[in-house]
Short mmCIF file of C-alpha atoms in Angstrom, two decimals:
data_model
loop_
_atom_site.label_atom_id
_atom_site.label_comp_id
_atom_site.label_asym_id
_atom_site.label_seq_id
_atom_site.Cartn_x
_atom_site.Cartn_y
_atom_site.Cartn_z
CA GLN A 175 -2.88 -21.36 -5.73
CA SER A 176 -2.62 -21.46 -2.37
CA VAL A 177 1.26 -22.70 -1.25
CA LEU A 178 0.26 -23.11 2.49
CA THR A 179 -1.41 -26.07 3.66
CA GLN A 180 -3.69 -26.03 6.69
CA PRO A 181 -7.09 -28.44 7.57
CA PRO A 182 -10.06 -27.85 5.86
CA SER A 183 -11.95 -27.83 8.83
CA ALA A 184 -11.83 -27.38 12.69
CA SER A 185 -14.73 -27.61 15.56
CA GLY A 186 -14.75 -27.42 19.50
CA THR A 187 -17.04 -26.54 21.84
CA PRO A 188 -17.25 -23.30 23.40
CA GLY A 189 -14.52 -22.86 26.36
CA GLN A 190 -12.17 -25.72 24.58
CA ARG A 191 -8.80 -25.32 22.58
CA VAL A 192 -8.46 -25.58 18.91
CA THR A 193 -5.65 -25.79 17.09
CA ILE A 194 -4.91 -24.88 13.18
CA SER A 195 -2.00 -26.01 12.20
CA CYS A 196 -0.11 -24.29 8.57
CA SER A 197 2.41 -26.09 6.59
CA GLY A 198 4.95 -24.48 4.10
CA SER A 199 8.28 -24.83 2.60
CA SER A 200 11.96 -24.00 3.49
CA SER A 201 11.10 -20.68 0.85
CA ASN A 202 8.40 -19.62 3.03
CA ILE A 203 7.37 -20.71 6.56
CA GLY A 204 11.45 -21.60 6.75
CA SER A 205 13.06 -18.48 5.55
CA ASN A 206 10.67 -15.69 6.78
CA THR A 207 7.99 -15.32 9.61
CA VAL A 208 3.69 -15.92 9.69
CA ASN A 209 0.69 -14.23 10.05
CA TRP A 210 -2.61 -15.02 10.43
CA TYR A 211 -6.03 -13.70 9.14
CA GLN A 212 -9.51 -13.93 10.61
CA GLN A 213 -12.26 -13.49 8.37
CA LEU A 214 -15.74 -13.41 9.19
CA PRO A 215 -18.39 -14.36 7.25
CA GLY A 216 -18.61 -11.35 4.57
CA THR A 217 -16.29 -9.07 6.10
CA PRO A 218 -12.22 -8.30 4.72
CA PRO A 219 -9.57 -10.65 6.75
CA LYS A 220 -8.93 -8.75 10.31
CA LEU A 221 -4.78 -9.12 10.91
CA LEU A 222 -4.86 -11.93 13.87
CA ILE A 223 -0.91 -13.08 14.30
CA TYR A 224 2.17 -10.96 13.03
CA ASN A 225 5.55 -12.39 13.03
CA ASN A 226 5.00 -15.77 14.07
CA ASN A 227 3.25 -15.15 17.69
CA GLN A 228 2.52 -11.10 18.15
CA ARG A 229 -0.92 -9.79 18.51
CA PRO A 230 -1.71 -6.13 16.86
CA SER A 231 -3.46 -3.76 19.79
CA GLY A 232 -7.10 -5.53 20.32
CA VAL A 233 -6.92 -8.82 19.75
CA PRO A 234 -7.78 -10.98 22.46
CA ASP A 235 -4.85 -12.83 24.50
CA ARG A 236 -7.25 -16.35 23.68
CA PHE A 237 -5.24 -16.00 20.37
CA SER A 238 -1.80 -17.54 19.89
CA GLY A 239 0.90 -18.92 17.20
CA SER A 240 3.99 -20.81 17.27
CA LYS A 241 6.58 -21.41 14.20
CA SER A 242 8.53 -24.16 13.73
CA GLY A 243 11.26 -25.27 10.85
CA THR A 244 8.25 -24.75 7.56
CA SER A 245 5.38 -25.05 10.04
CA ALA A 246 3.31 -23.08 11.91
CA SER A 247 -0.07 -23.25 14.44
CA LEU A 248 -2.36 -20.98 15.43
CA ALA A 249 -4.18 -21.71 18.67
CA ILE A 250 -7.57 -20.43 20.45
CA SER A 251 -8.09 -21.14 23.85
CA GLY A 252 -11.47 -20.34 25.55
CA LEU A 253 -13.36 -21.57 22.00
CA GLN A 254 -15.78 -18.07 21.85
CA SER A 255 -19.15 -18.24 19.38
CA GLU A 256 -17.87 -15.18 17.72
CA ASP A 257 -14.57 -17.35 17.38
CA GLU A 258 -16.45 -19.28 13.85
CA ALA A 259 -15.15 -17.97 11.08
CA ASP A 260 -12.35 -18.57 8.19
CA TYR A 261 -8.29 -18.62 9.13
CA TYR A 262 -5.69 -18.24 7.09
CA CYS A 263 -2.21 -18.08 7.48
CA ALA A 264 0.01 -16.12 5.34
CA ALA A 265 4.51 -15.83 4.74
CA TRP A 266 6.21 -13.74 2.51
CA ASP A 267 8.01 -16.57 0.01
CA ASP A 268 11.83 -15.37 -0.74
CA SER A 269 11.15 -17.67 -4.35
CA LEU A 270 7.95 -16.08 -5.53
CA ASN A 271 8.61 -12.80 -4.54
CA GLY A 272 5.35 -12.59 -2.77
CA TYR A 273 2.66 -13.24 0.15
CA VAL A 274 1.44 -16.65 -0.32
CA PHE A 275 -1.62 -17.76 1.63
CA GLY A 276 -2.61 -20.83 3.63
CA THR A 277 -6.17 -22.94 2.09
CA GLY A 278 -8.25 -21.87 5.00
CA THR A 279 -9.49 -23.20 8.20
CA LYS A 280 -13.41 -22.84 8.97
CA VAL A 281 -13.78 -23.17 12.50
CA THR A 282 -17.24 -23.88 13.78
CA VAL A 283 -18.10 -23.99 16.97
CA LEU A 284 -20.66 -26.52 18.32
CA GLU B 129 -9.16 6.36 11.60
CA VAL B 130 -7.27 4.44 8.72
CA GLN B 131 -9.07 3.82 6.09
CA LEU B 132 -8.64 1.58 2.35
CA VAL B 133 -11.45 2.00 0.11
CA GLU B 134 -11.74 0.16 -2.72
CA SER B 135 -13.30 1.74 -6.27
CA GLY B 136 -14.00 0.42 -9.82
CA GLY B 137 -14.93 -3.23 -10.19
CA GLY B 138 -18.01 -4.32 -12.36
CA LEU B 139 -19.20 -6.31 -14.67
CA VAL B 140 -16.44 -7.30 -18.35
CA GLN B 141 -16.61 -9.20 -20.84
CA PRO B 142 -13.51 -11.93 -21.76
CA GLY B 143 -10.63 -10.34 -23.14
CA GLY B 144 -11.83 -6.67 -21.48
CA SER B 145 -9.60 -4.68 -19.48
CA LEU B 146 -10.56 -2.68 -15.60
CA ARG B 147 -9.08 -0.33 -13.53
CA LEU B 148 -9.24 -0.44 -9.99
CA SER B 149 -8.61 1.80 -7.38
CA CYS B 150 -7.61 2.46 -3.99
CA ALA B 151 -8.28 5.49 -1.49
CA ALA B 152 -5.96 5.59 1.59
CA SER B 153 -6.79 8.59 4.59
CA GLY B 154 -5.58 8.83 8.00
CA PHE B 155 -2.27 7.67 7.46
CA THR B 156 1.42 9.09 5.52
CA PHE B 157 -0.12 6.95 2.41
CA SER B 158 3.41 7.70 0.63
CA SER B 159 5.50 5.81 3.34
CA TYR B 160 4.01 2.27 3.20
CA GLU B 161 3.74 -0.77 0.66
CA MET B 162 0.94 -1.37 -0.28
CA ASN B 163 -0.74 -4.88 -1.92
CA TRP B 164 -3.58 -5.69 -3.82
CA VAL B 165 -5.65 -9.40 -2.39
CA ARG B 166 -8.33 -10.93 -4.49
CA GLN B 167 -11.05 -13.39 -3.71
CA ALA B 168 -12.57 -15.94 -5.90
CA PRO B 169 -16.29 -16.64 -4.68
CA GLY B 170 -16.66 -19.12 -2.09
CA LYS B 171 -12.39 -19.47 -2.09
CA GLY B 172 -9.14 -18.80 -0.34
CA LEU B 173 -7.10 -15.37 -0.25
CA GLU B 174 -4.75 -15.26 -3.11
CA TRP B 175 -1.86 -12.36 -3.30
CA VAL B 176 -2.34 -10.60 -6.72
CA SER B 177 0.44 -7.76 -6.06
CA TYR B 178 3.20 -5.79 -3.84
CA ILE B 179 4.42 -2.51 -4.71
CA SER B 180 6.88 -0.33 -2.61
CA SER B 181 6.68 3.12 -1.63
CA SER B 182 8.10 5.10 -3.44
CA GLY B 183 6.49 2.85 -6.45
CA ASP B 184 10.23 1.61 -7.86
CA THR B 185 10.01 -1.90 -6.71
CA ILE B 186 6.79 -4.33 -8.17
CA TYR B 187 5.88 -7.50 -7.94
CA TYR B 188 3.33 -10.49 -9.88
CA ALA B 189 2.20 -13.20 -9.03
CA ASP B 190 2.08 -15.68 -11.94
CA SER B 191 -1.68 -15.54 -12.70
CA VAL B 192 -1.66 -12.34 -13.27
CA LYS B 193 1.71 -11.32 -14.70
CA GLY B 194 2.27 -9.42 -17.89
CA ARG B 195 -2.01 -8.70 -18.00
CA PHE B 196 -2.09 -6.10 -14.65
CA THR B 197 -0.36 -3.46 -13.89
CA ILE B 198 0.13 -1.87 -10.11
CA SER B 199 0.46 1.76 -9.77
CA ARG B 200 0.14 4.86 -7.41
CA ASP B 201 0.00 7.93 -6.73
CA ASN B 202 1.23 9.37 -3.45
CA ALA B 203 0.30 12.75 -4.09
CA LYS B 204 -3.20 11.63 -4.37
CA ASN B 205 -2.64 8.85 -1.43
CA SER B 206 -4.54 6.24 -4.25
CA LEU B 207 -3.17 2.86 -5.40
CA TYR B 208 -4.44 1.60 -8.32
CA LEU B 209 -4.83 -2.07 -10.37
CA GLN B 210 -5.27 -1.98 -13.87
CA MET B 211 -5.60 -5.42 -15.45
CA ASN B 212 -6.13 -6.05 -19.33
CA SER B 213 -7.25 -8.95 -21.11
CA LEU B 214 -9.45 -10.39 -17.89
CA ARG B 215 -10.20 -14.04 -17.62
CA ALA B 216 -13.63 -15.84 -16.49
CA GLU B 217 -10.93 -16.91 -13.06
CA ASP B 218 -9.95 -13.58 -12.12
CA THR B 219 -13.76 -13.23 -11.43
CA ALA B 220 -13.20 -12.27 -7.25
CA LEU B 221 -13.36 -9.80 -4.88
CA TYR B 222 -10.08 -7.35 -4.75
CA TYR B 223 -8.59 -5.77 -1.72
CA CYS B 224 -6.11 -3.45 -0.84
CA ALA B 225 -4.17 -3.75 1.87
CA ARG B 226 -1.60 -2.26 3.63
CA ASP B 227 1.75 -3.45 4.26
CA ILE B 228 3.95 -3.15 7.01
CA LEU B 229 7.95 -4.39 7.40
CA GLY B 230 9.25 -4.61 10.60
CA SER B 231 12.51 -5.43 12.26
CA GLY B 232 14.12 -6.63 15.53
CA GLY B 233 17.10 -8.04 14.22
CA TYR B 234 15.66 -9.65 10.88
CA TYR B 235 12.56 -8.08 8.81
CA TYR B 236 9.27 -9.52 8.76
CA TYR B 237 6.34 -8.33 6.40
CA TYR B 238 2.50 -8.39 6.99
CA MET B 239 -0.18 -6.98 5.74
CA ASP B 240 -2.27 -4.62 8.56
CA VAL B 241 -5.11 -2.41 7.14
CA TRP B 242 -7.73 -4.22 4.37
CA GLY B 243 -10.35 -2.10 2.74
CA LYS B 244 -13.63 -3.80 2.22
CA GLY B 245 -13.04 -4.65 -1.46
CA THR B 246 -14.45 -4.17 -5.29
CA THR B 247 -15.71 -7.28 -6.96
CA VAL B 248 -14.75 -7.75 -10.39
CA THR B 249 -16.66 -10.06 -12.75
CA VAL B 250 -15.56 -11.33 -15.98
CA SER B 251 -18.35 -13.13 -17.58
CA SER B 252 -20.17 -12.68 -20.89
#
Protein backbone atom coordinates (compact mmCIF):
# COMPACT_ATOMS: atom_id res chain seq x y z
CA GLN A 1 0.00 0.00 0.00
CA SER A 2 1.13 3.55 -0.71
CA VAL A 3 2.19 5.53 2.31
CA LEU A 4 2.92 8.81 0.54
CA THR A 5 -0.04 10.82 -0.76
CA GLN A 6 -0.07 12.52 -4.16
CA PRO A 7 -2.88 14.10 -6.16
CA PRO A 8 -4.19 11.60 -8.74
CA SER A 9 -3.87 14.01 -11.63
CA ALA A 10 -2.37 17.28 -12.79
CA SER A 11 -2.52 19.05 -16.12
CA GLY A 12 -1.33 22.07 -18.03
CA THR A 13 -0.86 23.48 -21.48
CA PRO A 14 2.52 23.46 -23.22
CA GLY A 15 4.88 25.95 -21.62
CA GLN A 16 3.01 26.12 -18.32
CA ARG A 17 4.35 25.17 -14.91
CA VAL A 18 2.87 22.17 -13.11
CA THR A 19 3.50 21.23 -9.48
CA ILE A 20 2.92 17.83 -7.84
CA SER A 21 2.78 17.47 -4.07
CA CYS A 22 3.82 14.46 -1.97
CA SER A 23 2.77 14.18 1.66
CA GLY A 24 4.33 11.75 4.11
CA SER A 25 5.20 11.44 7.78
CA SER A 26 8.04 11.81 10.23
CA SER A 27 9.30 8.27 9.58
CA ASN A 28 9.77 8.76 5.85
CA ILE A 29 9.92 12.23 4.30
CA GLY A 30 10.46 13.81 7.71
CA SER A 31 13.59 11.70 8.28
CA ASN A 32 14.92 10.94 4.81
CA THR A 33 15.36 12.45 1.40
CA VAL A 34 12.81 12.28 -1.39
CA ASN A 35 13.20 10.85 -4.88
CA TRP A 36 10.95 11.30 -7.89
CA TYR A 37 10.36 8.89 -10.76
CA GLN A 38 8.78 9.39 -14.16
CA GLN A 39 7.01 6.46 -15.79
CA LEU A 40 6.04 6.75 -19.43
CA PRO A 41 3.37 4.29 -20.64
CA GLY A 42 4.70 0.76 -20.97
CA THR A 43 8.16 1.58 -19.64
CA PRO A 44 9.93 1.12 -16.29
CA PRO A 45 10.25 4.05 -13.90
CA LYS A 46 13.05 6.50 -14.62
CA LEU A 47 14.84 8.40 -11.87
CA LEU A 48 14.03 12.09 -12.21
CA ILE A 49 15.11 13.66 -8.90
CA TYR A 50 17.13 12.23 -6.00
CA ASN A 51 18.20 13.65 -2.65
CA ASN A 52 15.22 16.06 -2.70
CA ASN A 53 16.46 18.30 -5.50
CA GLN A 54 19.30 16.67 -7.42
CA ARG A 55 18.92 15.79 -11.08
CA PRO A 56 20.73 12.81 -12.62
CA SER A 57 22.69 13.64 -15.71
CA GLY A 58 20.45 13.88 -18.73
CA VAL A 59 17.36 15.09 -16.87
CA PRO A 60 16.35 18.54 -18.13
CA ASP A 61 16.52 21.42 -15.66
CA ARG A 62 12.79 21.98 -16.29
CA PHE A 63 12.33 19.41 -13.55
CA SER A 64 12.99 20.54 -9.98
CA GLY A 65 12.28 19.13 -6.54
CA SER A 66 11.95 20.52 -3.05
CA LYS A 67 11.18 19.28 0.44
CA SER A 68 9.89 20.90 3.60
CA GLY A 69 9.12 18.99 6.78
CA THR A 70 7.06 15.94 5.90
CA SER A 71 6.11 17.10 2.40
CA ALA A 72 7.83 17.41 -0.93
CA SER A 73 7.00 18.69 -4.37
CA LEU A 74 8.03 18.25 -7.97
CA ALA A 75 7.77 21.14 -10.39
CA ILE A 76 7.78 20.88 -14.15
CA SER A 77 8.32 24.22 -15.83
CA GLY A 78 7.92 24.81 -19.56
CA LEU A 79 5.64 21.77 -19.83
CA GLN A 80 6.17 19.71 -22.98
CA SER A 81 4.08 17.00 -24.62
CA GLU A 82 6.71 14.38 -23.81
CA ASP A 83 6.22 15.11 -20.10
CA GLU A 84 2.87 13.32 -20.21
CA ALA A 85 3.48 10.43 -17.82
CA ASP A 86 2.89 9.09 -14.33
CA TYR A 87 5.06 10.58 -11.59
CA TYR A 88 5.87 8.93 -8.26
CA CYS A 89 7.60 10.24 -5.16
CA ALA A 90 9.51 7.82 -2.94
CA ALA A 91 11.45 7.83 0.32
CA TRP A 92 13.02 5.37 2.72
CA ASP A 93 10.82 4.72 5.76
CA ASP A 94 12.70 4.15 9.01
CA SER A 95 9.71 2.47 10.71
CA LEU A 96 8.98 0.05 7.88
CA ASN A 97 12.65 -0.47 6.97
CA GLY A 98 11.87 -0.12 3.32
CA TYR A 99 11.02 2.28 0.55
CA VAL A 100 7.57 3.79 0.37
CA PHE A 101 6.11 5.21 -2.81
CA GLY A 102 3.54 7.86 -3.47
CA THR A 103 0.13 7.06 -4.90
CA GLY A 104 1.21 8.45 -8.26
CA THR A 105 0.15 11.48 -10.29
CA LYS A 106 -0.84 11.34 -13.93
CA VAL A 107 0.27 14.47 -15.76
CA THR A 108 -1.68 15.40 -18.86
CA VAL A 109 -0.55 18.00 -21.37
CA LEU A 110 -3.65 19.69 -22.73
CA GLU B 1 26.08 0.05 -20.48
CA VAL B 2 24.49 -0.53 -17.09
CA GLN B 3 21.72 -3.07 -17.52
CA LEU B 4 19.32 -5.17 -15.45
CA VAL B 5 17.33 -7.97 -17.08
CA GLU B 6 14.61 -9.80 -15.18
CA SER B 7 13.33 -13.27 -16.03
CA GLY B 8 11.36 -16.12 -14.52
CA GLY B 9 7.87 -14.66 -14.54
CA GLY B 10 4.83 -16.60 -15.70
CA LEU B 11 1.40 -17.94 -14.86
CA VAL B 12 1.12 -19.83 -11.56
CA GLN B 13 -1.80 -21.13 -9.54
CA PRO B 14 -2.64 -19.68 -6.11
CA GLY B 15 -0.45 -21.32 -3.50
CA GLY B 16 2.26 -22.03 -6.04
CA SER B 17 5.87 -20.90 -6.26
CA LEU B 18 8.04 -19.01 -8.71
CA ARG B 19 11.66 -17.87 -8.74
CA LEU B 20 12.55 -14.60 -10.40
CA SER B 21 16.06 -13.73 -11.55
CA CYS B 22 17.72 -10.44 -12.39
CA ALA B 23 20.94 -10.46 -14.42
CA ALA B 24 23.16 -7.41 -13.94
CA SER B 25 25.79 -6.14 -16.34
CA GLY B 26 27.85 -3.03 -16.97
CA PHE B 27 28.72 -2.36 -13.33
CA THR B 28 30.36 -4.03 -10.33
CA PHE B 29 27.30 -5.87 -9.04
CA SER B 30 28.93 -6.94 -5.78
CA SER B 31 29.31 -3.30 -4.71
CA TYR B 32 25.65 -2.39 -4.86
CA GLU B 33 22.54 -3.00 -2.80
CA MET B 34 19.54 -4.17 -4.80
CA ASN B 35 15.75 -4.07 -4.60
CA TRP B 36 12.66 -5.73 -6.03
CA VAL B 37 9.71 -3.45 -6.77
CA ARG B 38 6.38 -4.53 -8.24
CA GLN B 39 3.49 -2.89 -10.03
CA ALA B 40 0.07 -4.51 -10.22
CA PRO B 41 -1.85 -3.97 -13.47
CA GLY B 42 -3.02 -0.37 -13.67
CA LYS B 43 -1.70 0.38 -10.18
CA GLY B 44 1.19 2.21 -8.58
CA LEU B 45 4.64 1.09 -7.51
CA GLU B 46 5.15 -1.10 -4.42
CA TRP B 47 8.56 -1.83 -2.92
CA VAL B 48 8.97 -5.56 -2.19
CA SER B 49 12.42 -6.30 -0.83
CA TYR B 50 15.99 -5.01 -0.31
CA ILE B 51 19.30 -6.82 0.00
CA SER B 52 22.67 -5.34 0.92
CA SER B 53 25.73 -5.78 -1.29
CA SER B 54 27.04 -8.69 0.77
CA GLY B 55 23.60 -10.18 1.37
CA ASP B 56 23.80 -9.88 5.13
CA THR B 57 21.06 -7.27 5.47
CA ILE B 58 17.62 -8.01 4.06
CA TYR B 59 14.28 -6.26 4.39
CA TYR B 60 10.81 -7.17 3.17
CA ALA B 61 7.49 -5.40 2.78
CA ASP B 62 4.91 -6.68 5.25
CA SER B 63 2.77 -7.89 2.34
CA VAL B 64 5.37 -10.51 1.35
CA LYS B 65 7.18 -11.23 4.62
CA GLY B 66 7.34 -14.95 5.33
CA ARG B 67 6.46 -15.88 1.76
CA PHE B 68 9.19 -14.27 -0.39
CA THR B 69 12.96 -14.67 -0.08
CA ILE B 70 15.48 -12.36 -1.70
CA SER B 71 19.01 -13.54 -2.39
CA ARG B 72 21.99 -12.80 -4.61
CA ASP B 73 24.98 -14.51 -6.17
CA ASN B 74 27.72 -11.93 -6.64
CA ALA B 75 29.86 -14.40 -8.56
CA LYS B 76 27.07 -14.71 -11.12
CA ASN B 77 26.05 -11.02 -11.03
CA SER B 78 22.53 -12.12 -10.26
CA LEU B 79 19.68 -11.21 -7.93
CA TYR B 80 16.82 -13.57 -7.11
CA LEU B 81 13.35 -13.52 -5.60
CA GLN B 82 11.89 -16.84 -4.46
CA MET B 83 8.13 -16.44 -4.19
CA ASN B 84 6.10 -19.06 -2.30
CA SER B 85 2.43 -19.31 -1.28
CA LEU B 86 1.52 -16.98 -4.10
CA ARG B 87 -1.79 -15.12 -3.98
CA ALA B 88 -3.88 -13.38 -6.62
CA GLU B 89 -2.78 -10.04 -5.17
CA ASP B 90 0.85 -10.87 -6.02
CA THR B 91 -0.03 -10.52 -9.72
CA ALA B 92 2.22 -7.75 -10.98
CA LEU B 93 5.15 -6.68 -13.12
CA TYR B 94 8.25 -7.25 -10.99
CA TYR B 95 11.24 -4.93 -11.44
CA CYS B 96 14.72 -5.24 -10.03
CA ALA B 97 16.37 -1.92 -9.25
CA ARG B 98 19.88 -0.90 -8.23
CA ASP B 99 20.16 0.97 -4.95
CA ILE B 100 22.46 3.89 -4.32
CA LEU B 101 23.61 5.09 -0.92
CA GLY B 102 24.88 8.62 -1.13
CA SER B 103 26.49 10.75 1.55
CA GLY B 104 27.27 14.39 2.05
CA GLY B 105 27.02 15.01 5.75
CA TYR B 106 23.99 12.73 5.86
CA TYR B 107 22.94 9.54 4.09
CA TYR B 108 20.46 9.42 1.25
CA TYR B 109 19.05 6.49 -0.67
CA TYR B 110 17.57 6.06 -4.12
CA MET B 111 17.06 3.51 -6.87
CA ASP B 112 18.80 4.69 -10.01
CA VAL B 113 18.66 1.87 -12.57
CA TRP B 114 15.64 -0.32 -13.26
CA GLY B 115 15.12 -3.36 -15.44
CA LYS B 116 12.17 -3.72 -17.80
CA GLY B 117 10.44 -6.18 -15.49
CA THR B 118 9.02 -9.68 -15.63
CA THR B 119 5.30 -10.42 -15.33
CA VAL B 120 3.88 -12.70 -12.66
CA THR B 121 0.25 -13.79 -12.93
CA VAL B 122 -1.35 -15.76 -10.11
CA SER B 123 -4.59 -17.31 -11.25
CA SER B 124 -6.38 -20.64 -11.36
